[in-house]
Amino acid sequence: MQLKHIALAIAALGAGTQAFAAGNAAAEANRIAQLESQLKAMQAQIEELKNIQKTQSTAQKSQKEELAQLQDQVVAQGKEVVVAGDLPNSMRLASGDTSIRVYGIAEMNMVRENKGTNADNDYSTFMPYAPLRGSAAANRTGQTYLHARTSRFGIEASTPTQYGQLVAKIEGDFNNDPRTGNSAVYGDVKNIYSQQATNSYDFRLRHAYFQLAGWTVGQTWSTFMDLDATPEVVDFNGPIGGTFIRQPQVRYTYATQNYGNFSAAVENSVSYVLKDWTATTDGFSKTADVVLRWDRAFTWGTMSLRGVSHEHAIEDGKGLNVSRRGYGVGAAVTYKPTDNDLLSLNVTGGDGIGRYFNFIEGAAYDQANRRIVLERSLGVVAGYQHKFSDTLRMNIAYGFQKTYDNEYTQYARTNLPSDHRWLTNNTVSQLHIGAIWNPVKYVDIGAEYIYGRRETILGERGDMSRINLMGRYNFN
């Protein structure tokens, strides 16, 4: 019995052991399954973290790229702000709203004098002083020379105000003759010394003015001039018969939309009076020159009318005090029959306006009668331009100037010294035929033939003929 009981106990213990073992296996399987589930969950979390990190890295990279692009854009915009001022080709100063433009030309002229020599005025033809026939200067033919004295430099500025744009300009060139001031001592010798060494010419002022709300204050082209009707030529001064003067002034221009511009100006008065046929230092103007002008632009061209009144006076502080007013009127028109053609006509006349022309020896003092006599003159300039292409244009210009017979010429014929016979002209004419080519942007290559004639009030005549070649670089 005991053995039976022992066997049953052993069997029960084995079954319990098996059951326990089976239970442990099941628990182990569950635990492993849980661990595997947790592992998968952790792996999923790791993958999710990787994806998040990758997304963040991509976003950061994109943000960096966008930031770099933004920085480049800011730099570019900053550069654009510096360059793009209110004036064409200007830059804006970092310290404010003022725009600055630097401009100028570097120019060289080569001149061949075919008939006579006018080298004392080598920057231009200056037809009124062309050598008279039979003179030593007229016998000297074939001179050739080069100069760069017409090169120029300028600065233009613009600042916005509550009254509109405030614009200012300062400009000069090197067309000051080095003989000035000592010509009585050195004459042409000083010029020769300059050309022998450095070809130096002094800097001179052309323009210095500002404009605001219709006002112009400073030195610039006279209101009596019409630049629109001035033909383009290679020669620096252009044809005879036109007005050509820069001077200090105060001008107001009232602009209308349908009726053109109306201008009034007071300008510097210079009493240029010949005394003993020499410009006297006793000239003493007490009133400014007064100029009135109307001009208008049309689809077919431009038109202008203008007038000037000015004083001629002599006062030496010793009892001599004589004054007389002169006047001048002018009209000009330009016409464009086609996009490639431009015609211009400019007519000017008056009494005692010699210094406004280019050029007439001015009023004279009649000592016997204690009066000032004024020349009566007429000038006509006609021009034609044809553009063969965007880079090649031809110019033809003709100028004519006449001094009419009046008390001035009668006094001159009676009192003109023999050594001053070349000073006063009866008629002067001048023809320009030339072309200008732009081989590259900002570069002008010009060639021009010029012929002129003059006749003095004593009937003596002079001729000139020259070829002018020009190379010019315009920078702005």
mmCIF file of C-alpha atoms in Angstrom, residues 129-406:
data_model
loop_
_atom_site.group_PDB
_atom_site.id
_atom_site.type_symbol
_atom_site.label_atom_id
_atom_site.label_comp_id
_atom_site.label_asym_id
_atom_site.label_seq_id
_atom_site.Cartn_x
_atom_site.Cartn_y
_atom_site.Cartn_z
ATOM 1 C CA TYR A 129 38.976 136.926 -86.652
ATOM 2 C CA ALA A 130 39.945 134.869 -89.713
ATOM 3 C CA PRO A 131 43.105 136.270 -91.395
ATOM 4 C CA LEU A 132 42.534 138.968 -93.994
ATOM 5 C CA ARG A 133 43.795 138.448 -97.515
ATOM 6 C CA GLY A 134 47.327 139.722 -98.018
ATOM 7 C CA SER A 135 48.232 139.511 -94.349
ATOM 8 C CA ALA A 136 51.120 137.434 -93.024
ATOM 9 C CA ALA A 137 48.708 135.121 -91.219
ATOM 10 C CA ALA A 138 46.795 134.501 -94.458
ATOM 11 C CA ASN A 139 50.042 133.516 -96.182
ATOM 12 C CA ARG A 140 50.772 130.830 -93.578
ATOM 13 C CA THR A 141 48.830 127.785 -94.795
ATOM 14 C CA GLY A 142 48.750 124.116 -93.935
ATOM 15 C CA GLN A 143 49.248 124.210 -90.170
ATOM 16 C CA THR A 144 48.280 121.036 -88.290
ATOM 17 C CA TYR A 145 47.841 120.737 -84.541
ATOM 18 C CA LEU A 146 46.120 118.604 -81.904
ATOM 19 C CA HIS A 147 44.596 119.573 -78.582
ATOM 20 C CA ALA A 148 42.484 118.088 -75.774
ATOM 21 C CA ARG A 149 41.501 121.353 -74.096
ATOM 22 C CA THR A 150 37.752 120.893 -74.705
ATOM 23 C CA SER A 151 37.591 117.876 -72.381
ATOM 24 C CA ARG A 152 35.251 118.504 -69.472
ATOM 25 C CA PHE A 153 34.139 117.230 -66.081
ATOM 26 C CA GLY A 154 30.912 117.752 -64.155
ATOM 27 C CA ILE A 155 28.892 116.732 -61.100
ATOM 28 C CA GLU A 156 25.103 116.793 -60.929
ATOM 29 C CA ALA A 157 23.044 116.312 -57.749
ATOM 30 C CA SER A 158 19.357 115.917 -56.947
ATOM 31 C CA THR A 159 17.507 115.995 -53.608
ATOM 32 C CA PRO A 160 13.716 115.627 -53.105
ATOM 33 C CA THR A 161 11.997 118.446 -51.219
ATOM 34 C CA GLN A 162 8.412 119.441 -50.430
ATOM 35 C CA TYR A 163 8.632 121.762 -53.455
ATOM 36 C CA GLY A 164 9.889 119.097 -55.851
ATOM 37 C CA GLN A 165 13.349 117.970 -56.906
ATOM 38 C CA LEU A 166 16.252 120.269 -56.033
ATOM 39 C CA VAL A 167 18.804 119.830 -58.832
ATOM 40 C CA ALA A 168 22.305 121.314 -58.918
ATOM 41 C CA LYS A 169 25.169 121.160 -61.402
ATOM 42 C CA ILE A 170 28.832 122.178 -61.441
ATOM 43 C CA GLU A 171 30.751 121.721 -64.693
ATOM 44 C CA GLY A 172 34.028 122.898 -66.142
ATOM 45 C CA ASP A 173 36.487 122.256 -68.930
ATOM 46 C CA PHE A 174 40.119 123.046 -69.738
ATOM 47 C CA ASN A 175 39.518 125.639 -72.417
ATOM 48 C CA ASN A 176 41.363 128.449 -70.646
ATOM 49 C CA ASP A 177 44.124 129.812 -72.813
ATOM 50 C CA PRO A 178 47.417 129.728 -70.839
ATOM 51 C CA ARG A 179 48.422 133.000 -72.483
ATOM 52 C CA THR A 180 45.648 134.844 -70.614
ATOM 53 C CA GLY A 181 46.972 137.503 -68.255
ATOM 54 C CA ASN A 182 50.457 137.698 -69.739
ATOM 55 C CA SER A 183 49.775 137.916 -73.463
ATOM 56 C CA ALA A 184 51.256 141.411 -73.590
ATOM 57 C CA VAL A 185 54.567 140.007 -72.349
ATOM 58 C CA TYR A 186 54.714 136.492 -73.748
ATOM 59 C CA GLY A 187 52.154 136.480 -76.563
ATOM 60 C CA ASP A 188 52.286 133.202 -78.496
ATOM 61 C CA VAL A 189 55.606 132.358 -76.850
ATOM 62 C CA LYS A 190 53.880 131.328 -73.628
ATOM 63 C CA ASN A 191 51.610 129.012 -75.595
ATOM 64 C CA ILE A 192 54.650 127.495 -77.297
ATOM 65 C CA TYR A 193 56.310 126.886 -73.932
ATOM 66 C CA SER A 194 53.177 125.133 -72.716
ATOM 67 C CA GLN A 195 52.968 122.889 -75.785
ATOM 68 C CA GLN A 196 56.675 122.162 -75.632
ATOM 69 C CA ALA A 197 56.404 120.740 -72.125
ATOM 70 C CA THR A 198 53.009 119.555 -70.872
ATOM 71 C CA ASN A 199 50.277 121.054 -73.092
ATOM 72 C CA SER A 200 48.599 122.348 -69.947
ATOM 73 C CA TYR A 201 45.474 124.460 -69.995
ATOM 74 C CA ASP A 202 43.720 125.957 -67.006
ATOM 75 C CA PHE A 203 40.433 124.613 -65.687
ATOM 76 C CA ARG A 204 37.512 127.035 -66.167
ATOM 77 C CA LEU A 205 33.919 127.155 -64.943
ATOM 78 C CA ARG A 206 31.113 126.439 -67.417
ATOM 79 C CA HIS A 207 28.059 125.817 -65.242
ATOM 80 C CA ALA A 208 27.318 126.287 -61.533
ATOM 81 C CA TYR A 209 23.629 126.508 -60.676
ATOM 82 C CA PHE A 210 20.674 124.932 -58.878
ATOM 83 C CA GLN A 211 17.032 124.551 -59.883
ATOM 84 C CA LEU A 212 13.914 124.251 -57.708
ATOM 85 C CA ALA A 213 10.197 124.750 -58.367
ATOM 86 C CA GLY A 214 10.757 126.545 -61.671
ATOM 87 C CA TRP A 215 13.651 128.690 -60.406
ATOM 88 C CA THR A 216 17.181 128.564 -61.823
ATOM 89 C CA VAL A 217 19.882 130.327 -59.814
ATOM 90 C CA GLY A 218 23.534 130.405 -60.871
ATOM 91 C CA GLN A 219 25.634 130.352 -64.026
ATOM 92 C CA THR A 220 24.450 128.477 -67.102
ATOM 93 C CA TRP A 221 23.361 129.070 -70.701
ATOM 94 C CA SER A 222 21.639 132.422 -71.149
ATOM 95 C CA THR A 223 17.849 132.425 -71.348
ATOM 96 C CA PHE A 224 18.343 134.269 -74.652
ATOM 97 C CA MET A 225 19.802 131.101 -76.198
ATOM 98 C CA ASP A 226 17.854 128.244 -77.811
ATOM 99 C CA LEU A 227 19.935 125.098 -77.550
ATOM 100 C CA ASP A 228 17.273 122.968 -79.259
ATOM 101 C CA ALA A 229 17.767 124.951 -82.476
ATOM 102 C CA THR A 230 21.576 124.863 -82.337
ATOM 103 C CA PRO A 231 22.932 122.442 -84.979
ATOM 104 C CA GLU A 232 25.319 119.696 -83.918
ATOM 105 C CA VAL A 233 28.804 120.202 -85.366
ATOM 106 C CA VAL A 234 32.306 118.967 -84.594
ATOM 107 C CA ASP A 235 33.693 122.489 -84.217
ATOM 108 C CA PHE A 236 33.566 123.605 -80.582
ATOM 109 C CA ASN A 237 31.766 126.940 -81.090
ATOM 110 C CA GLY A 238 29.656 126.100 -84.100
ATOM 111 C CA PRO A 239 28.588 128.333 -86.990
ATOM 112 C CA ILE A 240 28.591 132.120 -86.859
ATOM 113 C CA GLY A 241 25.287 133.977 -86.426
ATOM 114 C CA GLY A 242 23.976 132.241 -83.337
ATOM 115 C CA THR A 243 23.822 133.279 -79.704
ATOM 116 C CA PHE A 244 26.441 131.684 -77.500
ATOM 117 C CA ILE A 245 26.898 132.821 -73.916
ATOM 118 C CA ARG A 246 26.910 131.441 -70.365
ATOM 119 C CA GLN A 247 26.460 133.858 -67.473
ATOM 120 C CA PRO A 248 25.135 134.149 -63.892
ATOM 121 C CA GLN A 249 21.377 134.636 -63.706
ATOM 122 C CA VAL A 250 18.152 134.247 -61.762
ATOM 123 C CA ARG A 251 15.431 132.734 -63.931
ATOM 124 C CA TYR A 252 11.867 131.673 -63.323
ATOM 125 C CA THR A 253 10.044 129.374 -65.736
ATOM 126 C CA TYR A 254 6.286 128.882 -65.630
ATOM 127 C CA ALA A 255 5.453 125.628 -67.384
ATOM 128 C CA THR A 256 1.996 124.948 -68.835
ATOM 129 C CA GLN A 257 0.644 121.770 -70.353
ATOM 130 C CA ASN A 258 -0.878 123.241 -73.494
ATOM 131 C CA TYR A 259 0.791 126.599 -74.040
ATOM 132 C CA GLY A 260 4.494 125.939 -73.512
ATOM 133 C CA ASN A 261 6.952 127.487 -71.056
ATOM 134 C CA PHE A 262 7.175 131.160 -70.130
ATOM 135 C CA SER A 263 10.516 132.350 -68.702
ATOM 136 C CA ALA A 264 11.773 135.608 -67.233
ATOM 137 C CA ALA A 265 15.348 136.199 -66.103
ATOM 138 C CA VAL A 266 17.737 138.810 -64.839
ATOM 139 C CA GLU A 267 21.270 138.059 -66.011
ATOM 140 C CA ASN A 268 24.750 139.433 -65.536
ATOM 141 C CA SER A 269 25.307 142.709 -67.343
ATOM 142 C CA VAL A 270 28.696 143.423 -68.878
ATOM 143 C CA SER A 271 29.125 146.859 -70.407
ATOM 144 C CA TYR A 272 31.456 145.857 -73.217
ATOM 145 C CA VAL A 273 32.149 149.218 -74.870
ATOM 146 C CA LEU A 274 35.107 150.000 -77.124
ATOM 147 C CA LYS A 275 36.941 153.223 -76.263
ATOM 148 C CA ASP A 276 39.637 154.126 -78.782
ATOM 149 C CA TRP A 277 38.698 150.763 -80.312
ATOM 150 C CA THR A 278 39.886 148.920 -77.236
ATOM 151 C CA ALA A 279 37.652 147.402 -74.575
ATOM 152 C CA THR A 280 37.684 149.888 -71.706
ATOM 153 C CA THR A 281 37.702 149.160 -68.005
ATOM 154 C CA ASP A 282 35.402 152.169 -67.517
ATOM 155 C CA GLY A 283 32.410 150.015 -68.439
ATOM 156 C CA PHE A 284 29.951 150.336 -65.547
ATOM 157 C CA SER A 285 26.499 148.780 -65.915
ATOM 158 C CA LYS A 286 24.053 149.610 -63.126
ATOM 159 C CA THR A 287 21.165 147.360 -64.147
ATOM 160 C CA ALA A 288 21.045 143.670 -64.945
ATOM 161 C CA ASP A 289 20.150 142.299 -68.359
ATOM 162 C CA VAL A 290 16.464 141.352 -68.599
ATOM 163 C CA VAL A 291 15.418 138.385 -70.752
ATOM 164 C CA LEU A 292 11.911 137.156 -71.614
ATOM 165 C CA ARG A 293 11.280 133.912 -73.448
ATOM 166 C CA TRP A 294 8.553 131.558 -74.616
ATOM 167 C CA ASP A 295 9.205 128.074 -75.917
ATOM 168 C CA ARG A 296 7.103 125.037 -76.654
ATOM 169 C CA ALA A 297 7.662 121.462 -77.790
ATOM 170 C CA PHE A 298 5.422 119.884 -80.419
ATOM 171 C CA THR A 299 5.191 116.408 -81.899
ATOM 172 C CA TRP A 300 6.884 117.761 -85.023
ATOM 173 C CA GLY A 301 9.624 119.817 -83.293
ATOM 174 C CA THR A 302 10.089 122.933 -81.144
ATOM 175 C CA MET A 303 9.552 126.691 -81.315
ATOM 176 C CA SER A 304 10.784 129.665 -79.277
ATOM 177 C CA LEU A 305 10.532 133.468 -79.103
ATOM 178 C CA ARG A 306 12.835 135.566 -76.937
ATOM 179 C CA GLY A 307 13.968 139.087 -76.193
ATOM 180 C CA VAL A 308 16.707 140.823 -74.182
ATOM 181 C CA SER A 309 17.272 144.373 -72.949
ATOM 182 C CA HIS A 310 20.635 145.404 -71.567
ATOM 183 C CA GLU A 311 22.633 148.483 -70.631
ATOM 184 C CA HIS A 312 25.820 149.875 -72.122
ATOM 185 C CA ALA A 313 27.424 152.404 -69.807
ATOM 186 C CA ILE A 314 30.752 154.108 -69.167
ATOM 187 C CA GLU A 315 31.605 155.820 -65.895
ATOM 188 C CA ASP A 316 35.190 156.641 -64.956
ATOM 189 C CA GLY A 317 34.532 158.473 -61.688
ATOM 190 C CA LYS A 318 36.024 161.649 -63.173
ATOM 191 C CA GLY A 319 32.947 163.141 -64.785
ATOM 192 C CA LEU A 320 32.444 160.700 -67.673
ATOM 193 C CA ASN A 321 29.024 159.072 -67.239
ATOM 194 C CA VAL A 322 27.246 157.869 -70.398
ATOM 195 C CA SER A 323 24.608 155.154 -70.716
ATOM 196 C CA ARG A 324 22.507 153.630 -73.492
ATOM 197 C CA ARG A 325 20.281 150.569 -73.643
ATOM 198 C CA GLY A 326 20.486 147.915 -76.298
ATOM 199 C CA TYR A 327 18.007 145.220 -77.205
ATOM 200 C CA GLY A 328 17.770 141.940 -79.035
ATOM 201 C CA VAL A 329 15.026 139.626 -80.305
ATOM 202 C CA GLY A 330 15.138 136.090 -81.584
ATOM 203 C CA ALA A 331 13.016 133.265 -82.956
ATOM 204 C CA ALA A 332 13.866 129.631 -83.523
ATOM 205 C CA VAL A 333 12.167 126.523 -84.839
ATOM 206 C CA THR A 334 13.080 122.860 -85.312
ATOM 207 C CA TYR A 335 11.170 120.459 -87.553
ATOM 208 C CA LYS A 336 11.340 116.667 -87.827
ATOM 209 C CA PRO A 337 9.883 115.548 -91.186
ATOM 210 C CA THR A 338 10.905 111.963 -90.358
ATOM 211 C CA ASP A 339 12.358 110.125 -87.385
ATOM 212 C CA ASN A 340 15.791 110.308 -89.034
ATOM 213 C CA ASP A 341 15.787 113.945 -90.181
ATOM 214 C CA LEU A 342 15.931 117.230 -88.268
ATOM 215 C CA LEU A 343 15.791 120.760 -89.677
ATOM 216 C CA SER A 344 16.543 123.856 -87.596
ATOM 217 C CA LEU A 345 16.418 127.616 -88.122
ATOM 218 C CA ASN A 346 17.494 130.298 -85.668
ATOM 219 C CA VAL A 347 17.214 134.065 -86.366
ATOM 220 C CA THR A 348 18.545 136.735 -83.991
ATOM 221 C CA GLY A 349 18.857 140.498 -84.326
ATOM 222 C CA GLY A 350 19.099 143.754 -82.423
ATOM 223 C CA ASP A 351 21.133 146.770 -81.430
ATOM 224 C CA GLY A 352 24.228 146.419 -79.279
ATOM 225 C CA ILE A 353 23.946 142.667 -78.672
ATOM 226 C CA GLY A 354 27.424 141.831 -79.888
ATOM 227 C CA ARG A 355 28.443 139.925 -76.769
ATOM 228 C CA TYR A 356 25.400 137.644 -77.133
ATOM 229 C CA PHE A 357 26.522 136.685 -80.625
ATOM 230 C CA ASN A 358 29.490 134.521 -81.451
ATOM 231 C CA PHE A 359 30.985 137.045 -82.138
ATOM 232 C CA ILE A 360 30.682 140.814 -82.834
ATOM 233 C CA GLU A 361 32.881 143.554 -81.475
ATOM 234 C CA GLY A 362 30.428 145.526 -79.399
ATOM 235 C CA ALA A 363 29.334 149.100 -78.896
ATOM 236 C CA ALA A 364 31.786 151.998 -79.189
ATOM 237 C CA TYR A 365 32.199 155.310 -77.382
ATOM 238 C CA ASP A 366 32.045 158.373 -79.612
ATOM 239 C CA GLN A 367 34.261 160.752 -77.635
ATOM 240 C CA ALA A 368 33.605 163.803 -79.806
ATOM 241 C CA ASN A 369 29.862 163.640 -79.229
ATOM 242 C CA ARG A 370 30.036 161.965 -75.784
ATOM 243 C CA ARG A 371 27.683 159.194 -76.761
ATOM 244 C CA ILE A 372 27.647 155.430 -77.161
ATOM 245 C CA VAL A 373 26.968 154.099 -80.659
ATOM 246 C CA LEU A 374 25.463 150.613 -81.022
ATOM 247 C CA GLU A 375 25.938 148.137 -83.836
ATOM 248 C CA ARG A 376 22.782 146.791 -85.521
ATOM 249 C CA SER A 377 23.218 143.132 -86.377
ATOM 250 C CA LEU A 378 21.377 140.116 -87.717
ATOM 251 C CA GLY A 379 22.362 136.482 -87.378
ATOM 252 C CA VAL A 380 20.902 133.403 -89.085
ATOM 253 C CA VAL A 381 21.811 129.774 -88.446
ATOM 254 C CA ALA A 382 20.300 126.896 -90.421
ATOM 255 C CA GLY A 383 20.987 123.227 -89.814
ATOM 256 C CA TYR A 384 20.118 119.789 -91.165
ATOM 257 C CA GLN A 385 20.831 116.399 -89.627
ATOM 258 C CA HIS A 386 20.225 112.979 -91.129
ATOM 259 C CA LYS A 387 20.648 109.723 -89.229
ATOM 260 C CA PHE A 388 21.739 106.891 -91.474
ATOM 261 C CA SER A 389 21.539 104.495 -88.544
ATOM 262 C CA ASP A 390 21.642 104.455 -84.768
ATOM 263 C CA THR A 391 25.414 104.861 -84.969
ATOM 264 C CA LEU A 392 25.997 107.246 -87.905
ATOM 265 C CA ARG A 393 24.654 110.748 -88.481
ATOM 266 C CA MET A 394 25.480 113.562 -90.914
ATOM 267 C CA ASN A 395 25.311 117.278 -90.089
ATOM 268 C CA ILE A 396 25.177 120.340 -92.341
ATOM 269 C CA ALA A 397 25.109 123.820 -90.792
ATOM 270 C CA TYR A 398 25.301 127.296 -92.278
ATOM 271 C CA GLY A 399 25.682 130.554 -90.383
ATOM 272 C CA PHE A 400 25.456 134.129 -91.558
ATOM 273 C CA GLN A 401 25.958 137.380 -89.669
ATOM 274 C CA LYS A 402 25.542 140.950 -90.875
ATOM 275 C CA THR A 403 26.210 144.346 -89.321
ATOM 276 C CA TYR A 404 23.964 146.974 -90.893
ATOM 277 C CA ASP A 405 25.095 150.415 -91.944
ATOM 278 C CA ASN A 406 24.138 152.898 -89.214
#
